[in-house]
PDB file of C-alpha atoms in Angstrom:
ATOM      1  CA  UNK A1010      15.570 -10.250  -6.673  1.00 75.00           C
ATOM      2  CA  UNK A1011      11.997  -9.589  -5.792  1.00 78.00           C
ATOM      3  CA  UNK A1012      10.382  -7.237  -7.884  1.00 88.00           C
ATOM      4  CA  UNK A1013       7.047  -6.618  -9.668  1.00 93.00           C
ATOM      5  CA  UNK A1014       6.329  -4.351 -12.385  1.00 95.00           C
ATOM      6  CA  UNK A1015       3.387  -2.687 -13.817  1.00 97.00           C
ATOM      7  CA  UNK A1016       2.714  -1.472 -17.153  1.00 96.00           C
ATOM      8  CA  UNK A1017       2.045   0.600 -19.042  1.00 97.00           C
ATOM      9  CA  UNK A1018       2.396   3.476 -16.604  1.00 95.00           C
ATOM     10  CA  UNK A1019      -0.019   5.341 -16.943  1.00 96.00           C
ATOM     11  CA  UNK A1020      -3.368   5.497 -18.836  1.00 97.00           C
ATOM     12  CA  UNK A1021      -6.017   7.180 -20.261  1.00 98.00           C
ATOM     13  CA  UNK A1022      -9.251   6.097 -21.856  1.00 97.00           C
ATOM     14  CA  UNK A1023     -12.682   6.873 -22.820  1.00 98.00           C
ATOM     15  CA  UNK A1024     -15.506   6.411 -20.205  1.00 98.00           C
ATOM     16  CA  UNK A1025     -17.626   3.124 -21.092  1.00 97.00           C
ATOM     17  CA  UNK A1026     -14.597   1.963 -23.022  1.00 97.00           C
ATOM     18  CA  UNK A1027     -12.256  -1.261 -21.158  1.00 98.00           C
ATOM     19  CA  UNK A1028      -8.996  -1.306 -20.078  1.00 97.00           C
ATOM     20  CA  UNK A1029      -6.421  -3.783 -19.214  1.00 98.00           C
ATOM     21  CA  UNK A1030      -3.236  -3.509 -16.945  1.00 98.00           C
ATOM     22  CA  UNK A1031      -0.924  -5.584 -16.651  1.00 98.00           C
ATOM     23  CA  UNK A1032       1.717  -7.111 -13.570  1.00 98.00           C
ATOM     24  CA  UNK A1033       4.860  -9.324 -13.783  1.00 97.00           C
ATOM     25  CA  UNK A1034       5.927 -10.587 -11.087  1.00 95.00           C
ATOM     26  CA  UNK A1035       9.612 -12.680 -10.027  1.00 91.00           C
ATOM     27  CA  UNK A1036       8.805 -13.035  -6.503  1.00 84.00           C
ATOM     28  CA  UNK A1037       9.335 -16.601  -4.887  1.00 81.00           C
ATOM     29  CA  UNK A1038       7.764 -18.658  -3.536  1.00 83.00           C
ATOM     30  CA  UNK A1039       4.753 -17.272  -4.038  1.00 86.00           C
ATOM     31  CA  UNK A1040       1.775 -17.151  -1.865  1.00 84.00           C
ATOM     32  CA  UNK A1041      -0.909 -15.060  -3.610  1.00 88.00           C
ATOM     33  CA  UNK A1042      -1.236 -11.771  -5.162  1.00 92.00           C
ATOM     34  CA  UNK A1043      -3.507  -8.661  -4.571  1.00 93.00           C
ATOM     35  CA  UNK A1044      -5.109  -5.852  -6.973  1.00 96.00           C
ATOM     36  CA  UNK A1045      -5.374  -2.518  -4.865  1.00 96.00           C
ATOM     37  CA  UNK A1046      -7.233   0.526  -5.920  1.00 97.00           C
ATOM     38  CA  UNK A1047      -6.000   4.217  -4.899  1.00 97.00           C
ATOM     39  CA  UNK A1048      -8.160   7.112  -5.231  1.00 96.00           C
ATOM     40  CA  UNK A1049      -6.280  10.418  -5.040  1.00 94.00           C
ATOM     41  CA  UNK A1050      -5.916  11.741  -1.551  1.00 91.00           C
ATOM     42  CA  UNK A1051      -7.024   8.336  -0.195  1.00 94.00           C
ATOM     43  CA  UNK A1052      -5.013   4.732   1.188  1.00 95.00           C
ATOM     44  CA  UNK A1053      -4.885   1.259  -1.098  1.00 95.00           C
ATOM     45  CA  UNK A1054      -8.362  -0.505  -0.960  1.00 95.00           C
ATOM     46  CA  UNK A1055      -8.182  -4.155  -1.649  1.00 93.00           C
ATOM     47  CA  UNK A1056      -9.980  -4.993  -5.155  1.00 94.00           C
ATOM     48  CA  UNK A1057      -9.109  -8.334  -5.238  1.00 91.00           C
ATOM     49  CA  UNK A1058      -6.740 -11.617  -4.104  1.00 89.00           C
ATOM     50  CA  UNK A1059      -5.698 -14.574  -5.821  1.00 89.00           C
ATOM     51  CA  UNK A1060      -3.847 -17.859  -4.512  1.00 87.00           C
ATOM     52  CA  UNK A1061      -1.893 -19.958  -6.680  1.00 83.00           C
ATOM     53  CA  UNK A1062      -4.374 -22.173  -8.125  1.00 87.00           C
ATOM     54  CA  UNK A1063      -7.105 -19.546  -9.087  1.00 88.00           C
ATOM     55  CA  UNK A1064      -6.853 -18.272 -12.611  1.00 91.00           C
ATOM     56  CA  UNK A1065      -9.604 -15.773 -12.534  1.00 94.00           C
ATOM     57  CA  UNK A1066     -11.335 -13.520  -9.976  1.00 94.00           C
ATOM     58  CA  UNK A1067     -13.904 -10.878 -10.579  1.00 93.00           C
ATOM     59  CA  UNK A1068     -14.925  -7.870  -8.173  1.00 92.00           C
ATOM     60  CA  UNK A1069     -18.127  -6.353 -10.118  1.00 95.00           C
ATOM     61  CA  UNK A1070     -16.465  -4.556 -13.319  1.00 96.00           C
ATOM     62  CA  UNK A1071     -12.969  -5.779 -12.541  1.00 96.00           C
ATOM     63  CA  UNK A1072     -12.141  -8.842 -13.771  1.00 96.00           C
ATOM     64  CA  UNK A1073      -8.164 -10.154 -12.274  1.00 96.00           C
ATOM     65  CA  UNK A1074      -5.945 -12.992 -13.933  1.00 96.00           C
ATOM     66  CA  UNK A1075      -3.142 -15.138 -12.480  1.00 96.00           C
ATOM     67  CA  UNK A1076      -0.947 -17.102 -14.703  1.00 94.00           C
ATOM     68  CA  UNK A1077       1.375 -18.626 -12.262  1.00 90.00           C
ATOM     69  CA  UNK A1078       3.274 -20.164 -14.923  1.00 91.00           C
ATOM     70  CA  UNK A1079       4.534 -17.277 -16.441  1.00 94.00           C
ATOM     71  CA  UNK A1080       4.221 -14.987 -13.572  1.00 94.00           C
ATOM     72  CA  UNK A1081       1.859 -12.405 -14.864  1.00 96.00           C
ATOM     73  CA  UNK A1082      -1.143 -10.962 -13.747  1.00 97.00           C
ATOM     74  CA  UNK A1083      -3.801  -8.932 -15.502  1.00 98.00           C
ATOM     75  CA  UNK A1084      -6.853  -6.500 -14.238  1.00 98.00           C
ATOM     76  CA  UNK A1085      -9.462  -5.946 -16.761  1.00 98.00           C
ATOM     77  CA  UNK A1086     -11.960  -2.908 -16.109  1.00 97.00           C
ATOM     78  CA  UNK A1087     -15.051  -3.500 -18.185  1.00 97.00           C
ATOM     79  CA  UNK A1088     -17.274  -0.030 -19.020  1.00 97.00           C
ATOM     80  CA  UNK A1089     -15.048   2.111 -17.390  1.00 97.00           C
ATOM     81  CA  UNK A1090     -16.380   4.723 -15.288  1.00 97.00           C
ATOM     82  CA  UNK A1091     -15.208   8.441 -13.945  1.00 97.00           C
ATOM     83  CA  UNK A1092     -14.516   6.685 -10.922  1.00 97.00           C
ATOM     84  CA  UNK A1093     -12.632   4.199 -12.014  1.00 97.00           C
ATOM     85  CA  UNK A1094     -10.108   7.347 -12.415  1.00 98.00           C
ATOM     86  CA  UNK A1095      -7.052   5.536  -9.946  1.00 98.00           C
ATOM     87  CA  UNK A1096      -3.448   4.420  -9.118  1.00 97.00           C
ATOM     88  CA  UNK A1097      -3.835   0.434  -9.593  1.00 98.00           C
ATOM     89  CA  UNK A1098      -1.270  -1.523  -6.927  1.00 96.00           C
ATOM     90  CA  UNK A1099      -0.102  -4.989  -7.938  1.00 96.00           C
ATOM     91  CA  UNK A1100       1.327  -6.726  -4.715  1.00 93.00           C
ATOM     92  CA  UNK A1101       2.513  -9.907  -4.315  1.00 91.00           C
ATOM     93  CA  UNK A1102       3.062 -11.712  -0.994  1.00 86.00           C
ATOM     94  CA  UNK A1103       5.760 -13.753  -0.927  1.00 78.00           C
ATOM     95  CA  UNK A1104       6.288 -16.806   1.518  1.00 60.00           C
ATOM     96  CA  UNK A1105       3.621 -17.410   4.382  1.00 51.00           C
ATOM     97  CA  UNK A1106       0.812 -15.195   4.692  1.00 47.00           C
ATOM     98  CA  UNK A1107       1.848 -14.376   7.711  1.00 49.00           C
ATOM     99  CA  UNK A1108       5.327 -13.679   7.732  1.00 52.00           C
ATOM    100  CA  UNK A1109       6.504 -13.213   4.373  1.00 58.00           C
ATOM    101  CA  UNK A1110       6.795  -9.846   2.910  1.00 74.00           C
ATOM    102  CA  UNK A1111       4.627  -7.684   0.393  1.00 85.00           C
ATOM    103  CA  UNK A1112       6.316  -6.364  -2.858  1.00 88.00           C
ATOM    104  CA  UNK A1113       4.464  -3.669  -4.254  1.00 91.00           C
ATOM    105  CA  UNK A1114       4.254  -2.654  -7.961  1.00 93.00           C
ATOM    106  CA  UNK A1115       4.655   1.372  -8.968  1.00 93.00           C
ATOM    107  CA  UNK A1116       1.233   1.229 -10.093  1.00 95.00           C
ATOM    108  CA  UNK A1117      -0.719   2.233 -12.999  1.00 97.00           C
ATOM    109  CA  UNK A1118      -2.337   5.430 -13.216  1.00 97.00           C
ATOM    110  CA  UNK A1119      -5.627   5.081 -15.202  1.00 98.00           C
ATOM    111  CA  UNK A1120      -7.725   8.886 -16.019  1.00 98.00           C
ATOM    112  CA  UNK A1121     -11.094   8.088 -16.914  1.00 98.00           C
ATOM    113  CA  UNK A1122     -12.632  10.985 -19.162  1.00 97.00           C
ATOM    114  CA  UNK A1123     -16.037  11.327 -20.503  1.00 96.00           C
TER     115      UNK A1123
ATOM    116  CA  UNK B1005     -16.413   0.580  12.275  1.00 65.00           C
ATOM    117  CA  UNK B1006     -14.629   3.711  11.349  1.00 81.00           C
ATOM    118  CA  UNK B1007     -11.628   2.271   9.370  1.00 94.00           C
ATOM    119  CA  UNK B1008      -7.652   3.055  10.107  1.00 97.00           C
ATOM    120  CA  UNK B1009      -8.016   6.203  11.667  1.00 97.00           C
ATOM    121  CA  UNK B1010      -4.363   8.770  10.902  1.00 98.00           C
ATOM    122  CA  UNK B1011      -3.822  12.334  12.125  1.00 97.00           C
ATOM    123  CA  UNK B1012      -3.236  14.746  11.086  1.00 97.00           C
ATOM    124  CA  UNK B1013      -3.932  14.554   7.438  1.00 96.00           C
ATOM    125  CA  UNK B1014      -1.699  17.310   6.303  1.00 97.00           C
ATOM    126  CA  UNK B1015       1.898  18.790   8.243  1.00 97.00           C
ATOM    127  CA  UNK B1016       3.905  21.319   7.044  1.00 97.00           C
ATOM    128  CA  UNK B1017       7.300  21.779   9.323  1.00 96.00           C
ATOM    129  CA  UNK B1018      10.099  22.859   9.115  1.00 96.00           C
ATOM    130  CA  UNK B1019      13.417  21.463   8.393  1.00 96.00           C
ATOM    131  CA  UNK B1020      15.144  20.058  11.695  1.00 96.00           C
ATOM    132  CA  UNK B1021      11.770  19.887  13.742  1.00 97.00           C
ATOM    133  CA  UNK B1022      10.236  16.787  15.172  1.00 97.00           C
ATOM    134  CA  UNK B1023       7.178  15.187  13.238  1.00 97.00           C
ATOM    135  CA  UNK B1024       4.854  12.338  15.404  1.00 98.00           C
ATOM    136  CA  UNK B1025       2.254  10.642  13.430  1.00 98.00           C
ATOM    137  CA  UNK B1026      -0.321   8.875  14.922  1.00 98.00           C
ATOM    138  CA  UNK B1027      -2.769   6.111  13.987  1.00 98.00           C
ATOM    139  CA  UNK B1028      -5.678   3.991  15.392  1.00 98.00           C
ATOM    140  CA  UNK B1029      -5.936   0.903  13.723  1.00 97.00           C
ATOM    141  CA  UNK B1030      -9.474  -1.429  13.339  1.00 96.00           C
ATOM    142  CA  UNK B1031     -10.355  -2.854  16.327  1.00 95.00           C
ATOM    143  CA  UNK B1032      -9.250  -6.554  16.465  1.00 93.00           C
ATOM    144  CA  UNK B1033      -6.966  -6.315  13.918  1.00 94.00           C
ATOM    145  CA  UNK B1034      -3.400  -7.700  15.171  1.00 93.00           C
ATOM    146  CA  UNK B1035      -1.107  -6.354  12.793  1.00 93.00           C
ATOM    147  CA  UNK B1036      -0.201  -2.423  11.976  1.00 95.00           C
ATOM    148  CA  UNK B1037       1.705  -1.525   9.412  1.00 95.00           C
ATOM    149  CA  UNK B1038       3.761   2.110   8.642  1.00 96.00           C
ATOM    150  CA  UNK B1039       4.016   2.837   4.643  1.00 96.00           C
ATOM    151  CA  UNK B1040       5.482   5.789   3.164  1.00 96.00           C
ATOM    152  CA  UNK B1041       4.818   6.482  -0.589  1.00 95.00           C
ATOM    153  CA  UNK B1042       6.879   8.545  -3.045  1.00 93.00           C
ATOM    154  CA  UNK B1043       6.325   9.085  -6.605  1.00 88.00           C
ATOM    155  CA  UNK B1044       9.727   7.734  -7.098  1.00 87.00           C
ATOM    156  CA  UNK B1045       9.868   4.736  -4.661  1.00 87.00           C
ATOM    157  CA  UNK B1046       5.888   3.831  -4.663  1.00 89.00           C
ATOM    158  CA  UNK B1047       4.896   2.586  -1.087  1.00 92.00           C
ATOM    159  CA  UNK B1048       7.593   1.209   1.205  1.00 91.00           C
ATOM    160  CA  UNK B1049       6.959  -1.048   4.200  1.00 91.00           C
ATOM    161  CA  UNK B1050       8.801   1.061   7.432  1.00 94.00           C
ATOM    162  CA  UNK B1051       7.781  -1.281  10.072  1.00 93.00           C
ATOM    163  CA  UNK B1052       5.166  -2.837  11.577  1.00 92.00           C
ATOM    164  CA  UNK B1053       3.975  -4.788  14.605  1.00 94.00           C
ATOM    165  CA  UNK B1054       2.266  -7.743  15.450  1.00 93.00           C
ATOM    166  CA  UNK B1055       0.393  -7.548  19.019  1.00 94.00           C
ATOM    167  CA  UNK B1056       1.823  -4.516  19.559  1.00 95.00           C
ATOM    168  CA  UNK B1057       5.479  -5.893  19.457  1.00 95.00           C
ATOM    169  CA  UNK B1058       7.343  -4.418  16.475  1.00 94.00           C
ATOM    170  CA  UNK B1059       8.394  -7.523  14.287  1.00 90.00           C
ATOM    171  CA  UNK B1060      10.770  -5.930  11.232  1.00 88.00           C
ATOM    172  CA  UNK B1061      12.045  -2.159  11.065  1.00 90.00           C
ATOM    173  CA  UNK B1062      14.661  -3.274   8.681  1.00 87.00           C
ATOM    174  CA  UNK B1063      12.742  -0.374   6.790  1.00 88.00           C
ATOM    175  CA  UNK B1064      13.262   2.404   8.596  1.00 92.00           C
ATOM    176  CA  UNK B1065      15.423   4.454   6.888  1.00 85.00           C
ATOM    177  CA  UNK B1066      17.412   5.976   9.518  1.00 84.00           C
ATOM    178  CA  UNK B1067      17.524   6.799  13.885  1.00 90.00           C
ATOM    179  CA  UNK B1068      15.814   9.751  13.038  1.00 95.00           C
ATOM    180  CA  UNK B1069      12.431   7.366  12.821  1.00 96.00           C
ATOM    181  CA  UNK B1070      11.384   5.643  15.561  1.00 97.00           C
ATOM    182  CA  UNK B1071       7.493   3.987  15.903  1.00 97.00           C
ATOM    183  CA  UNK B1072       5.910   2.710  19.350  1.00 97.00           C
ATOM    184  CA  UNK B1073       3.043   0.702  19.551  1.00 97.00           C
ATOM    185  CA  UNK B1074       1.928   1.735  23.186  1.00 97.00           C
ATOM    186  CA  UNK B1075      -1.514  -0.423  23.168  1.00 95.00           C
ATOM    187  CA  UNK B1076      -3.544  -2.080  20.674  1.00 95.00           C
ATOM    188  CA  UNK B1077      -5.122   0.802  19.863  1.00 96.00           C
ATOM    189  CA  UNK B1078      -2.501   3.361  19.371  1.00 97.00           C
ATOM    190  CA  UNK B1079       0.754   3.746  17.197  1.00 98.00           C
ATOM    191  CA  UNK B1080       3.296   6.728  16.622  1.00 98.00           C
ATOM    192  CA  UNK B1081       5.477   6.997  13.888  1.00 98.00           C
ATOM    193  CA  UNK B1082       8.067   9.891  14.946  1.00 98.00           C
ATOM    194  CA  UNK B1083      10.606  11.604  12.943  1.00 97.00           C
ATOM    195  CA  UNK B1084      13.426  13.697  14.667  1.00 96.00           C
ATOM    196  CA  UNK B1085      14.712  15.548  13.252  1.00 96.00           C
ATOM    197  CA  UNK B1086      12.751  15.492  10.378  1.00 96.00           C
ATOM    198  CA  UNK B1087      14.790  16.457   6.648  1.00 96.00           C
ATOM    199  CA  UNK B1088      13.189  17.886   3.759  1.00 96.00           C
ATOM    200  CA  UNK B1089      14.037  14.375   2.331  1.00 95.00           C
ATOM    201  CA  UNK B1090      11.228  13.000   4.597  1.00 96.00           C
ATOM    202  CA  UNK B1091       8.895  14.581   2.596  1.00 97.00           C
ATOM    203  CA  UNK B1092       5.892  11.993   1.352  1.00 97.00           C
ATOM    204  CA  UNK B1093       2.731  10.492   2.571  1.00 97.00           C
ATOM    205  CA  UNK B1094       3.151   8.222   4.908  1.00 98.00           C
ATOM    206  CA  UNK B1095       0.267   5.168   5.325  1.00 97.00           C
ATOM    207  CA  UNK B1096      -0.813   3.546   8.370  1.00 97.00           C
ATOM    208  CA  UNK B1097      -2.750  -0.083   7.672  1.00 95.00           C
ATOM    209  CA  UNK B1098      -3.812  -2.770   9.930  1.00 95.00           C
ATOM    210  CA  UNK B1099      -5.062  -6.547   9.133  1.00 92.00           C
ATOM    211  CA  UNK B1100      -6.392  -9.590  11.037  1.00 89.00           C
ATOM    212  CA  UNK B1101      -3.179 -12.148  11.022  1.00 76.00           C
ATOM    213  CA  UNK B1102      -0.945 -10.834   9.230  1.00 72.00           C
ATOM    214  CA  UNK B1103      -0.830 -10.046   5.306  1.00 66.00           C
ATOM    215  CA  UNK B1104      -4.184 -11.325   4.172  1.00 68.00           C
ATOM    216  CA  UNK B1105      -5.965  -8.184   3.850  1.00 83.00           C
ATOM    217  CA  UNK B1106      -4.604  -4.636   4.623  1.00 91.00           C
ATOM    218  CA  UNK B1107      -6.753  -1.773   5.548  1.00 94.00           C
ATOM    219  CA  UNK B1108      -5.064   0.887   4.745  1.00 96.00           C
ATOM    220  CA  UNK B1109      -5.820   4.807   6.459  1.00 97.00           C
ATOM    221  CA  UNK B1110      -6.204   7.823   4.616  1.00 96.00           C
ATOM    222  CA  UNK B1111      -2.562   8.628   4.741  1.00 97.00           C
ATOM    223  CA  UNK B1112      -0.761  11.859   6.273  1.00 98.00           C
ATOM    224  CA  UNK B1113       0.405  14.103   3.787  1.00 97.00           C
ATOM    225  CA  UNK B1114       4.195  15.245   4.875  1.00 98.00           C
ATOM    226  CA  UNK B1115       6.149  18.411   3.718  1.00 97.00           C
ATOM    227  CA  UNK B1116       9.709  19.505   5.180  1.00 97.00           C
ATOM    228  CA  UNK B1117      10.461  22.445   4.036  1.00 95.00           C
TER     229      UNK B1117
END
């Protein structure tokens, strides 16, 4: 079955301090996978997208990792900010880009405090 | 360019009553999406079109929702009758060929009482 799951759940750290969350993923095949961002209120913006040969991607203070080996993905947040306070979406596409489906994790809920 | 574009942002109704959502996607983009998130199911693909043909409602949870796609500018998402059950947020997104990026609206904010 297709699934992907974040952890931990929620979060809450320290602003300036650095996070990391975490996504496993069983979904095959496997095409690439995404990091979204959701403010409160607001819809999923992209942070970043990684293909099956990339290993690392970084977006500014967000640094993502794909071991497509072991099927796990990680998004580091370096000096966290207050606005860094989000629900983080792993999703994996599965198949073709354009016709294969998009499994979404729950998300992780990170509160930024200063 | 504006973004996904949803309205309204917030509807309260009332059990049994019909709901229509409506969302303008980018312009140019060829695919539009319908998403509805719960705290207890995340988000959930509905349905969504390509070109303005739909392309996979296996999501749709029941007859009571239906979507149209009138024009490439233009989609509905309607709910009738609408259950307390239906209650979430429900996410419009559009991308350029298919599932490389998603743009995702604001969301509208649904609550059947």
């Amino acid at each position: 079955k297709n699934q992907v799951e974040q952890s931990p759940q929620s979060l809450i750290i320290l602003e300036g301090k650095n996070c990391t969350l975490q996504c496993n993923y069983t979904v095959s095949p496997f095409s690439n996978l995404r990091w979204y961002k959701q403010d409160t209120g607001r819809g999923p913006v992209s942070l970043t997208i990684m293909t099956f040969s990339e290993n690392t991607k970084s977006n500014g203070r967000y640094t993502a990792t794909l071991d497509a080996d072991t099927k796990q993905s990680s998004l580091h947040i370096t000096a966290s900010q207050l606005s860094d306070s989000a629900s983080y979406i792993c999703v994996v596409s599965g198949g073709s880009s354009n016709t294969g489906k998009l499994i979404f994790g729950q998300g992780t809920t990170l509160q930024v405090k200063p | 360019d504006a973004g996904v574009i949803q309205s309204p942002r917030h509807e309260v109704t009332e059990m049994g009553q019909e709901v229509t959502l409506r969302c303008k996607p980018i312009s140019g983009h060829d695919y539009l999406f319908w998403y509805r998130q719960t705290m207890m199911r995340g988000l959930e693909l509905l349905i969504y079109f390509n070109n303005n043909v739909p392309i996979d409602d296996s999501g749709m949870p029941e007859d009571r929702f239906s979507a149209k796609m009138p024009n490439a500018s233009f989609s509905t998402l309607k709910i009738q009758p609408s259950e307390p059950r239906d209650s979430a947020v429900y996410f419009c997104a559009s991308s350029f060929q298919g599932y490389e990026k998603l743009f995702f609206g604001s969301g509208t904010q649904l609550s059947v009482l």
